[in-house]
């Protein structure tokens, strides 16, 4: 037993990964303190970088890594435990935790499925229109569903499966009938939607928190939404059509689709009480989020109130919320990273990074610098198997470089915030739902990657092109 | 359908409870502002009291009630949401959340069962000694197991069941053989143990937080333990013997018990890797907690590190932790109450309560005042079906009264902290495991209540009597 355990240890990358993480921590800890950095700042940097390397290599999930990092920071005296826990009070963390509960309400009441079916029934009479139906379904749930996997995997994917069955499109010879097209549409759509709302992807709050702690700008729910709405909408409108032209489905007309949707809606019967409450909460949430800057009501307050209302009305049980592992997982790792980022600002580490970065790219104008930074950010995602670890590792340093180059801070923070999602289109492992959609087996890896780089590039061009005009209008630069 | 729903609404106490909660909030909100209280303080008081009434009447569990309260406080402008979330950064909250994870490690690895069996094997040769074995088992796990229900219900109760089977003691004629005695012992033991460590009951941190926010004293893990260890140990030593005398089991000698334990231990085999790691973490935790004042390492840091270590060593999976509903439940309701209590201090509401209370009992010496307050606190527990709601509702105001009467603050905070657990002996619904132990059916309600008041009173006398000598030695007054 112990012998075979020893052998397996040698083959297991876990030990190697731990060795790398520890080495990173030790090297930064013991290197000669660079000019402009305090010793305490250096120690914090060592643990921060090691934590992020730990998130990426993931010998344990992010939660345990975060707890380990937190306790070590306190143990070695980088900061008192009290200060290390401040991230748990972050408003954006609790905004997204409560959005997880709202998403659960959508799934539990069946309203998510009903709305998707209603969209198919309304506009699904051709394959192209079905493509738009999938994209619009995803868009519809974007504002209140931070789990991209829930949107792509739990809501839209089952509808696509149902449609494939109706039209007898299966992996293999009949894949191109409609299945391959619809799966590709959803793969790209969910990444575009993720970029459009703070609450559309679990790690967007991380960008918000980094922007606040590292660059000193406060991105509100509405601020993000307004800046994203024009380029995001253009992407959502262009992508299904373009894909239809270059990767046409064999079947063009789908009159059976609205029929299937109608039948399934008939089976579901009239709106249940839970669905009605959920609809009201959804509309109320959106209304209060959109009018937040006028009413002065924080998006977090709205989300917590909405969750409380679902619980009080018994639409959700508290057990449903406690069982939502994704919410509590996020609560832990996100809070710890926010705590560390806050300390990085406080100890002057961020200033030191920005100064160093500024020196590195001295003489380059901020606009080409920001574009280069954006492209590095997007295409480096080939190396990552999760949007979150990519954002955790690259968002803050690249933002520091952009700010160091003189880019308008809010603009840079938002652009990197958006693009950290857009890059999810790249591969079959680049986002939460990607392995699910790819794993359905309708599309080979070569095709997936080809369209991955194509649509990522098209989307980046739209975000930066259309976006730059829109952001000028908004006065972001 | 909707008709029967209407009828059930009328009978359901939920609506009546909500009406009471809302009425409480409105009355305090709109009453003429008392002298010494600001309008903002009055509004906070209204929502705080309504929340606590909500915890007690519980039309929804504490979590949803806390979220509702939090969002309403922000919505009506009592405080910005940022300040309302500060409780989530509280160190004691995370100490206990991580203690939940340690407890899970004890249960998952089987070490909890093994240790209980080892105690039975070592000392269980008579029924009296078995009584002590149950009490000591509970005491053993006290420091790292904040779920009293896990200790009483998941560890000790199954051992008692096993013993009852061996000795053929069943509800009814053979109940008094050994079952009734052992169940009573455990019922009282678990409440005594709960009083002995901050981490032995999920709501003890609430007392710590109230003491900090309301009375301005910081109770450390070790400070609580030292003050409790002498009276707690006396109670644990006296109770099984006294119960043996006044409620004697019919069977006196139990040579089969160590035999059963030996057999079951043989079935378990040697210590697994997980059990070894768990033992090490347990010893390490205790050592670091006990030496905390010397090393300066916070108890919270130790608990987080211990949890991280269990996760990194794969003794626990992160999924195990995320599935620990008790931990996340506590995280939410405790944090919200701590936030509100913090604001109560900040807005001068606490000062106002203490002044008013001081006026009410002007002229009474602090010592008799504290004794009266302690007795009110203990015996009011007849009205409560949970230790937590009792502590939430009564700890803070009674502490304010005690402080107003001039009692030494740390002494009063600790005494109320201890007695909030001791009162769990009173009834068959007064603590988490009480319904489980009573529900086994060995003891009728009259007997249960008789011993409830008897042992509660004996324990109170020991805590206040022996305790007062010990606390004098410690210099607490």
Coordinates of N, CA, C and O in Angstrom, one line a residue, chain B residues 75-226:
Chain B
X75 N -31.9 49.7 3.1 CA -33.0 50.4 2.3 C -33.5 51.6 3.0 O -33.7 52.7 2.3
X76 N -33.8 51.5 4.3 CA -34.4 52.7 5.0 C -33.3 53.7 5.4 O -33.7 54.7 6.1
X77 N -32.1 53.4 5.1 CA -31.0 54.4 5.4 C -30.5 54.4 6.8 O -29.9 55.3 7.3
X78 N -30.8 53.3 7.6 CA -30.2 53.2 8.9 C -28.7 53.2 8.9 O -28.0 53.8 9.7
X79 N -28.1 52.5 7.9 CA -26.7 52.6 7.7 C -26.4 52.2 6.2 O -27.2 51.4 5.6
X80 N -25.3 52.6 5.7 CA -24.9 52.1 4.3 C -24.6 50.7 4.4 O -24.1 50.1 5.4
X81 N -24.8 50.0 3.2 CA -24.7 48.5 3.2 C -23.2 48.1 3.5 O -23.0 47.1 4.1
X82 N -22.3 49.0 3.2 CA -20.9 48.7 3.5 C -20.7 48.4 5.0 O -20.0 47.5 5.4
X83 N -21.3 49.3 5.8 CA -21.2 49.2 7.3 C -22.0 48.0 7.8 O -21.6 47.4 8.8
X84 N -23.0 47.7 7.1 CA -23.9 46.6 7.5 C -23.2 45.2 7.3 O -23.7 44.2 7.8
X85 N -22.2 45.2 6.5 CA -21.5 43.9 6.1 C -20.3 43.7 7.0 O -19.7 42.7 6.9
X86 N -20.0 44.7 7.9 CA -18.7 44.5 8.7 C -18.7 43.2 9.5 O -17.6 42.6 9.7
X87 N -19.9 42.7 10.0 CA -19.9 41.5 10.8 C -19.3 40.3 10.1 O -18.8 39.4 10.8
X88 N -19.3 40.3 8.8 CA -18.8 39.2 8.0 C -17.3 39.1 8.1 O -16.7 38.1 7.8
X89 N -16.6 40.2 8.6 CA -15.2 40.1 8.8 C -14.8 39.8 10.3 O -13.7 39.8 10.6
X90 N -15.8 39.5 11.1 CA -15.5 39.3 12.5 C -14.7 38.0 12.7 O -14.9 36.9 12.2
X91 N -13.7 38.1 13.6 CA -12.7 37.0 13.7 C -13.4 35.8 14.4 O -13.1 34.7 14.1
X92 N -14.3 36.1 15.4 CA -14.9 35.0 16.1 C -15.8 34.2 15.2 O -15.9 32.9 15.3
X93 N -16.5 34.8 14.3 CA -17.3 34.1 13.3 C -16.5 33.1 12.6 O -16.9 31.9 12.5
X94 N -15.4 33.5 12.1 CA -14.5 32.6 11.3 C -13.8 31.5 12.1 O -13.5 30.4 11.6
X95 N -13.6 31.9 13.4 CA -13.1 30.8 14.3 C -14.1 29.7 14.4 O -13.7 28.5 14.3
X96 N -15.4 30.0 14.5 CA -16.4 29.0 14.7 C -16.7 28.3 13.4 O -16.9 27.1 13.4
X97 N -16.7 29.0 12.3 CA -16.9 28.4 11.0 C -15.9 27.3 10.8 O -16.2 26.2 10.4
X98 N -14.6 27.6 11.1 CA -13.5 26.7 10.9 C -13.6 25.5 11.9 O -13.3 24.4 11.6
X99 N -14.1 25.8 13.1 CA -14.3 24.8 14.1 C -15.3 23.8 13.6 O -15.2 22.6 13.8
X100 N -16.3 24.3 12.9 CA -17.3 23.4 12.2 C -16.6 22.4 11.3 O -16.9 21.2 11.2
X101 N -15.6 22.9 10.5 CA -14.9 22.1 9.6 C -14.1 21.0 10.4 O -14.0 19.9 10.0
X102 N -13.4 21.4 11.5 CA -12.7 20.5 12.3 C -13.6 19.4 12.8 O -13.2 18.2 12.8
X103 N -14.8 19.8 13.3 CA -15.7 18.8 13.8 C -16.1 17.8 12.7 O -16.2 16.6 12.9
X104 N -16.2 18.3 11.5 CA -16.6 17.4 10.4 C -15.4 16.4 10.1 O -15.7 15.2 9.8
X105 N -14.2 16.9 10.3 CA -13.1 16.0 10.2 C -13.1 14.9 11.2 O -12.8 13.7 10.9
X106 N -13.5 15.2 12.4 CA -13.6 14.2 13.5 C -14.6 13.2 13.1 O -14.4 12.0 13.3
X107 N -15.7 13.6 12.6 CA -16.8 12.7 12.3 C -16.4 11.8 11.0 O -16.6 10.6 11.0
X108 N -15.9 12.5 10.0 CA -15.6 11.9 8.7 C -14.6 10.8 8.9 O -14.7 9.7 8.3
X109 N -13.5 11.1 9.6 CA -12.4 10.1 9.7 C -12.8 9.0 10.6 O -12.1 7.9 10.7
X110 N -13.9 9.1 11.5 CA -14.2 8.0 12.4 C -13.5 8.2 13.7 O -13.7 7.4 14.7
X111 N -12.6 9.2 13.8 CA -11.9 9.4 15.1 C -12.8 9.7 16.3 O -12.5 9.3 17.4
X112 N -13.9 10.4 16.0 CA -14.8 10.8 17.1 C -15.3 9.5 17.7 O -15.3 9.3 18.9
X113 N -15.8 8.6 16.9 CA -16.3 7.3 17.4 C -15.2 6.5 18.1 O -15.4 5.9 19.2
X114 N -14.0 6.5 17.5 CA -12.9 5.7 18.1 C -12.6 6.2 19.5 O -12.4 5.4 20.4
X115 N -12.5 7.5 19.6 CA -12.2 8.1 20.9 C -13.2 7.8 22.0 O -12.9 7.4 23.1
X116 N -14.5 7.9 21.6 CA -15.5 7.6 22.6 C -15.5 6.1 23.0 O -15.6 5.8 24.2
X117 N -15.2 5.2 22.0 CA -15.1 3.8 22.3 C -13.9 3.5 23.2 O -13.9 2.7 24.1
X118 N -12.8 4.3 23.0 CA -11.6 4.1 23.8 C -11.9 4.5 25.2 O -11.4 3.9 26.2
X119 N -12.7 5.6 25.4 CA -13.0 6.0 26.8 C -13.9 4.9 27.4 O -13.6 4.6 28.6
X120 N -14.8 4.4 26.7 CA -15.7 3.3 27.3 C -14.8 2.1 27.6 O -15.0 1.5 28.7
X121 N -13.9 1.7 26.7 CA -13.0 0.6 27.0 C -12.2 0.8 28.2 O -12.0 -0.1 29.0
X122 N -11.7 2.0 28.4 CA -10.8 2.3 29.5 C -11.5 2.4 30.8 O -11.0 1.9 31.8
X123 N -12.7 3.0 30.9 CA -13.3 3.2 32.2 C -14.7 2.7 32.3 O -15.4 3.0 33.3
X124 N -15.2 2.0 31.3 CA -16.7 1.7 31.3 C -17.1 0.5 32.0 O -18.1 -0.1 31.6
X125 N -16.4 0.0 33.1 CA -16.7 -1.3 33.7 C -17.9 -1.2 34.6 O -18.4 -2.2 35.1
X126 N -18.4 0.0 34.9 CA -19.7 0.1 35.7 C -20.6 1.1 35.1 O -20.1 1.9 34.3
X127 N -21.8 1.1 35.5 CA -22.7 2.1 34.9 C -22.3 3.5 35.3 O -22.4 4.4 34.5
X128 N -21.9 3.7 36.5 CA -21.5 5.0 36.9 C -20.3 5.5 36.1 O -20.2 6.6 35.6
X129 N -19.3 4.6 35.9 CA -18.2 4.9 35.1 C -18.6 5.2 33.6 O -18.0 6.0 33.0
X130 N -19.6 4.4 33.2 CA -20.1 4.7 31.8 C -20.6 6.1 31.7 O -20.5 6.8 30.7
X131 N -21.3 6.5 32.8 CA -21.8 7.9 32.8 C -20.7 8.9 32.6 O -20.8 9.8 31.8
X132 N -19.6 8.6 33.4 CA -18.4 9.5 33.3 C -17.8 9.4 31.9 O -17.3 10.4 31.3
X133 N -17.9 8.2 31.3 CA -17.3 8.0 29.9 C -18.1 8.9 28.9 O -17.5 9.5 28.1
X134 N -19.4 9.0 29.1 CA -20.2 9.8 28.2 C -19.8 11.3 28.4 O -19.6 12.0 27.4
X135 N -19.8 11.7 29.6 CA -19.5 13.1 29.9 C -18.1 13.5 29.4 O -17.9 14.5 28.9
X136 N -17.1 12.6 29.6 CA -15.8 12.9 29.2 C -15.6 12.9 27.7 O -14.8 13.7 27.1
X137 N -16.4 12.0 27.0 CA -16.4 12.0 25.6 C -16.8 13.4 25.1 O -16.2 14.0 24.2
X138 N -17.9 13.9 25.7 CA -18.4 15.2 25.3 C -17.4 16.3 25.5 O -17.1 17.1 24.7
X139 N -16.8 16.2 26.7 CA -15.8 17.2 27.1 C -14.6 17.1 26.2 O -14.1 18.2 25.8
X140 N -14.2 15.9 25.7 CA -13.1 15.8 24.9 C -13.3 16.6 23.6 O -12.4 17.3 23.1
X141 N -14.5 16.5 23.0 CA -14.7 17.1 21.7 C -15.1 18.6 21.9 O -15.2 19.3 20.9
X142 N -15.4 19.0 23.1 CA -15.9 20.4 23.3 C -15.1 21.4 22.6 O -15.6 22.3 21.9
X143 N -13.8 21.4 22.8 CA -13.0 22.6 22.3 C -13.1 22.8 20.8 O -12.9 23.9 20.3
X144 N -13.3 21.7 20.0 CA -13.3 21.9 18.5 C -14.7 21.6 17.9 O -14.7 21.4 16.7
X145 N -15.7 21.4 18.7 CA -17.0 21.0 18.1 C -18.1 22.0 18.5 O -18.8 21.8 19.4
X146 N -18.3 23.0 17.7 CA -19.3 24.0 18.1 C -20.7 23.6 17.9 O -21.6 24.2 18.4
X147 N -20.9 22.5 17.2 CA -22.3 22.0 17.1 C -22.6 21.0 18.2 O -22.1 19.9 18.3
X148 N -23.4 21.5 19.2 CA -23.8 20.7 20.3 C -24.6 19.5 19.9 O -24.4 18.4 20.5
X149 N -25.3 19.7 18.8 CA -26.1 18.5 18.3 C -25.1 17.5 17.7 O -25.4 16.3 17.8
X150 N -24.0 17.9 17.1 CA -23.1 16.9 16.6 C -22.5 16.1 17.8 O -22.4 14.9 17.7
X151 N -22.1 16.8 18.8 CA -21.5 16.1 20.0 C -22.5 15.2 20.6 O -22.3 14.0 20.8
X152 N -23.7 15.8 21.0 CA -24.7 14.9 21.7 C -25.3 13.9 20.8 O -25.5 12.8 21.1
X153 N -25.7 14.4 19.6 CA -26.5 13.6 18.7 C -25.7 12.6 17.9 O -26.1 11.5 17.7
X154 N -24.6 13.1 17.3 CA -23.9 12.3 16.3 C -22.8 11.5 16.9 O -22.4 10.4 16.3
X155 N -22.2 11.9 18.0 CA -21.1 11.1 18.6 C -21.6 10.2 19.8 O -21.5 9.0 19.8
X156 N -22.1 10.9 20.8 CA -22.4 10.2 22.1 C -23.6 9.4 22.0 O -23.7 8.2 22.5
X157 N -24.7 9.9 21.3 CA -25.9 9.2 21.3 C -25.8 7.8 20.7 O -26.3 6.8 21.2
X158 N -25.1 7.7 19.5 CA -24.9 6.3 19.0 C -24.2 5.4 19.9 O -24.5 4.2 19.9
X159 N -23.3 5.9 20.7 CA -22.6 5.0 21.6 C -23.6 4.5 22.7 O -23.6 3.4 23.1
X160 N -24.4 5.5 23.2 CA -25.4 5.1 24.2 C -26.3 4.0 23.6 O -26.7 3.0 24.3
X161 N -26.8 4.2 22.4 CA -27.6 3.3 21.7 C -27.0 1.9 21.7 O -27.6 0.9 22.0
X162 N -25.7 1.9 21.3 CA -25.0 0.6 21.3 C -24.9 -0.1 22.7 O -25.2 -1.3 22.8
X163 N -24.7 0.7 23.7 CA -24.6 0.2 25.1 C -26.0 -0.4 25.5 O -26.1 -1.4 26.1
X164 N -27.1 0.4 25.2 CA -28.4 0.0 25.5 C -28.7 -1.4 24.9 O -29.4 -2.2 25.5
X165 N -28.2 -1.6 23.7 CA -28.5 -2.8 23.0 C -27.8 -4.0 23.7 O -28.3 -5.0 23.9
X166 N -26.5 -3.7 24.0 CA -25.7 -4.7 24.7 C -26.4 -5.2 26.0 O -26.4 -6.4 26.3
X167 N -26.9 -4.2 26.7 CA -27.5 -4.5 28.0 C -29.0 -4.7 28.0 O -29.6 -4.7 29.0
X168 N -29.5 -4.7 26.8 CA -30.9 -5.0 26.6 C -31.8 -4.0 27.4 O -32.7 -4.4 28.1
X169 N -31.4 -2.7 27.4 CA -32.2 -1.7 28.0 C -33.0 -0.9 27.0 O -32.4 -0.3 26.1
X170 N -34.3 -1.0 27.1 CA -35.2 -0.4 26.0 C -36.2 0.5 26.6 O -36.4 0.4 27.9
X171 N -36.8 1.4 25.9 CA -37.8 2.2 26.4 C -38.9 1.3 27.0 O -39.2 0.3 26.5
X172 N -39.4 1.7 28.2 CA -40.4 0.9 28.9 C -39.8 0.3 30.1 O -39.0 0.9 30.8
X173 N -40.1 -1.0 30.3 CA -39.8 -1.7 31.6 C -38.3 -1.7 31.8 O -37.8 -1.6 33.0
X174 N -37.5 -1.9 30.8 CA -36.0 -2.0 31.0 C -35.3 -0.6 30.8 O -34.1 -0.6 30.8
X175 N -36.0 0.5 30.7 CA -35.4 1.8 30.5 C -34.4 2.2 31.6 O -33.4 2.7 31.3
X176 N -34.8 1.9 32.8 CA -34.0 2.3 33.9 C -32.8 1.4 34.1 O -31.9 1.8 34.9
X177 N -32.7 0.4 33.4 CA -31.5 -0.5 33.5 C -30.2 0.3 33.3 O -29.4 0.3 34.3
X178 N -30.0 0.9 32.2 CA -28.9 1.8 32.0 C -29.3 3.0 31.1 O -28.7 4.1 31.3
X179 N -30.2 2.8 30.2 CA -30.5 3.8 29.1 C -30.9 5.1 29.7 O -30.3 6.2 29.3
X180 N -31.8 5.1 30.6 CA -32.3 6.4 31.1 C -31.2 7.2 31.8 O -31.1 8.4 31.6
X181 N -30.4 6.5 32.6 CA -29.3 7.2 33.3 C -28.3 7.8 32.3 O -28.0 9.0 32.4
X182 N -27.9 7.0 31.3 CA -26.9 7.5 30.4 C -27.4 8.7 29.6 O -26.7 9.7 29.3
X183 N -28.6 8.6 29.2 CA -29.2 9.7 28.4 C -29.3 11.0 29.2 O -29.0 12.1 28.7
X184 N -29.7 10.9 30.5 CA -29.7 12.1 31.3 C -28.4 12.6 31.5 O -28.2 13.9 31.5
X185 N -27.4 11.8 31.8 CA -26.0 12.3 31.9 C -25.6 13.1 30.7 O -25.1 14.2 30.9
X186 N -25.8 12.5 29.6 CA -25.3 13.2 28.4 C -26.1 14.5 28.1 O -25.5 15.5 27.7
X187 N -27.4 14.5 28.4 CA -28.2 15.7 28.3 C -27.6 16.9 29.1 O -27.4 18.0 28.6
X188 N -27.2 16.6 30.3 CA -26.7 17.7 31.2 C -25.2 17.9 30.8 O -24.7 19.1 30.8
X189 N -24.5 16.9 30.5 CA -23.0 17.0 30.2 C -22.8 17.9 29.1 O -21.9 18.8 29.1
X190 N -23.6 17.8 28.0 CA -23.3 18.5 26.8 C -23.5 20.0 27.0 O -22.8 20.9 26.4
X191 N -24.5 20.3 27.9 CA -24.7 21.8 28.2 C -23.6 22.3 29.1 O -23.2 23.5 28.9
X192 N -23.1 21.5 30.0 CA -22.0 22.0 30.8 C -20.7 22.2 29.9 O -20.1 23.3 30.0
X193 N -20.5 21.3 29.0 CA -19.3 21.4 28.1 C -19.5 22.6 27.2 O -18.5 23.4 27.0
X194 N -20.7 22.8 26.7 CA -20.9 24.0 25.9 C -20.5 25.3 26.6 O -20.0 26.2 25.9
X195 N -20.7 25.3 27.9 CA -20.3 26.6 28.6 C -18.8 26.7 28.8 O -18.4 27.8 29.2
X196 N -18.1 25.7 28.5 CA -16.6 25.7 28.9 C -15.7 26.3 27.8 O -14.6 26.7 28.2
X197 N -16.1 26.3 26.6 CA -15.2 26.8 25.5 C -16.0 27.7 24.5 O -17.1 27.4 24.2
X198 N -15.3 28.7 24.1 CA -16.0 29.5 23.0 C -16.4 28.7 21.9 O -17.5 28.9 21.3
X199 N -15.6 27.7 21.5 CA -15.8 26.9 20.3 C -16.6 25.6 20.6 O -16.7 24.7 19.8
X200 N -17.3 25.6 21.8 CA -18.1 24.4 22.2 C -19.5 24.6 21.9 O -20.3 23.6 22.0
X201 N -19.9 25.8 21.5 CA -21.3 26.0 21.1 C -21.4 27.1 20.1 O -20.7 28.1 20.2
X202 N -22.2 26.9 19.0 CA -22.2 27.8 17.9 C -22.5 29.2 18.2 O -22.1 30.1 17.5
X203 N -23.3 29.4 19.3 CA -23.7 30.8 19.6 C -22.8 31.5 20.6 O -23.0 32.7 21.0
X204 N -21.8 30.8 21.2 CA -20.9 31.5 22.1 C -20.2 32.7 21.5 O -20.0 33.7 22.2
X205 N -19.8 32.6 20.2 CA -19.2 33.8 19.6 C -20.2 35.0 19.6 O -19.7 36.1 19.6
X206 N -21.5 34.7 19.7 CA -22.4 35.8 19.8 C -22.2 36.6 21.1 O -22.2 37.8 21.1
X207 N -22.0 35.8 22.2 CA -21.7 36.4 23.5 C -20.4 37.2 23.4 O -20.3 38.3 23.9
X208 N -19.4 36.6 22.8 CA -18.1 37.3 22.6 C -18.3 38.6 21.9 O -17.8 39.6 22.3
X209 N -19.1 38.5 20.8 CA -19.3 39.7 20.0 C -20.1 40.8 20.7 O -19.7 42.0 20.7
X210 N -21.1 40.4 21.4 CA -21.9 41.3 22.2 C -21.0 41.9 23.2 O -21.1 43.2 23.5
X211 N -20.2 41.1 23.9 CA -19.4 41.6 25.0 C -18.5 42.7 24.4 O -18.2 43.7 25.1
X212 N -18.0 42.4 23.2 CA -17.1 43.4 22.6 C -17.8 44.7 22.2 O -17.3 45.8 22.5
X213 N -18.9 44.5 21.5 CA -19.6 45.7 20.9 C -20.4 46.5 21.9 O -20.5 47.7 21.9
X214 N -21.0 45.7 22.9 CA -21.9 46.4 23.8 C -21.1 46.8 25.1 O -21.4 47.9 25.6
X215 N -20.2 45.9 25.5 CA -19.6 46.3 26.8 C -18.1 46.6 26.7 O -17.4 47.0 27.6
X216 N -17.6 46.4 25.4 CA -16.2 46.9 25.2 C -15.1 46.0 25.8 O -14.0 46.4 26.0
X217 N -15.4 44.7 26.1 CA -14.4 43.8 26.6 C -14.1 42.7 25.5 O -15.1 42.2 24.9
X218 N -12.9 42.4 25.4 CA -12.5 41.3 24.4 C -12.3 40.0 25.1 O -11.3 39.8 25.8
X219 N -13.2 39.1 24.9 CA -13.0 37.7 25.5 C -12.2 36.9 24.5 O -12.7 36.7 23.4
X220 N -11.1 36.4 24.9 CA -10.3 35.5 24.0 C -10.7 34.1 24.3 O -11.4 33.7 25.2
X221 N -10.3 33.2 23.4 CA -10.6 31.8 23.5 C -10.1 31.3 24.9 O -10.8 30.6 25.6
X222 N -8.8 31.6 25.2 CA -8.2 31.1 26.4 C -8.8 31.8 27.6 O -8.9 31.2 28.7
X223 N -9.1 33.1 27.5 CA -9.7 33.8 28.6 C -11.0 33.1 29.1 O -11.3 32.9 30.3
X224 N -11.8 32.8 28.1 CA -13.1 32.1 28.4 C -12.8 30.7 29.0 O -13.4 30.4 30.1
X225 N -11.9 30.0 28.4 CA -11.5 28.6 28.9 C -11.0 28.7 30.3 O -11.5 27.9 31.2
X226 N -10.1 29.6 30.7 CA -9.6 29.6 32.0 C -10.7 29.9 33.0 O -10.7 29.3 34.1

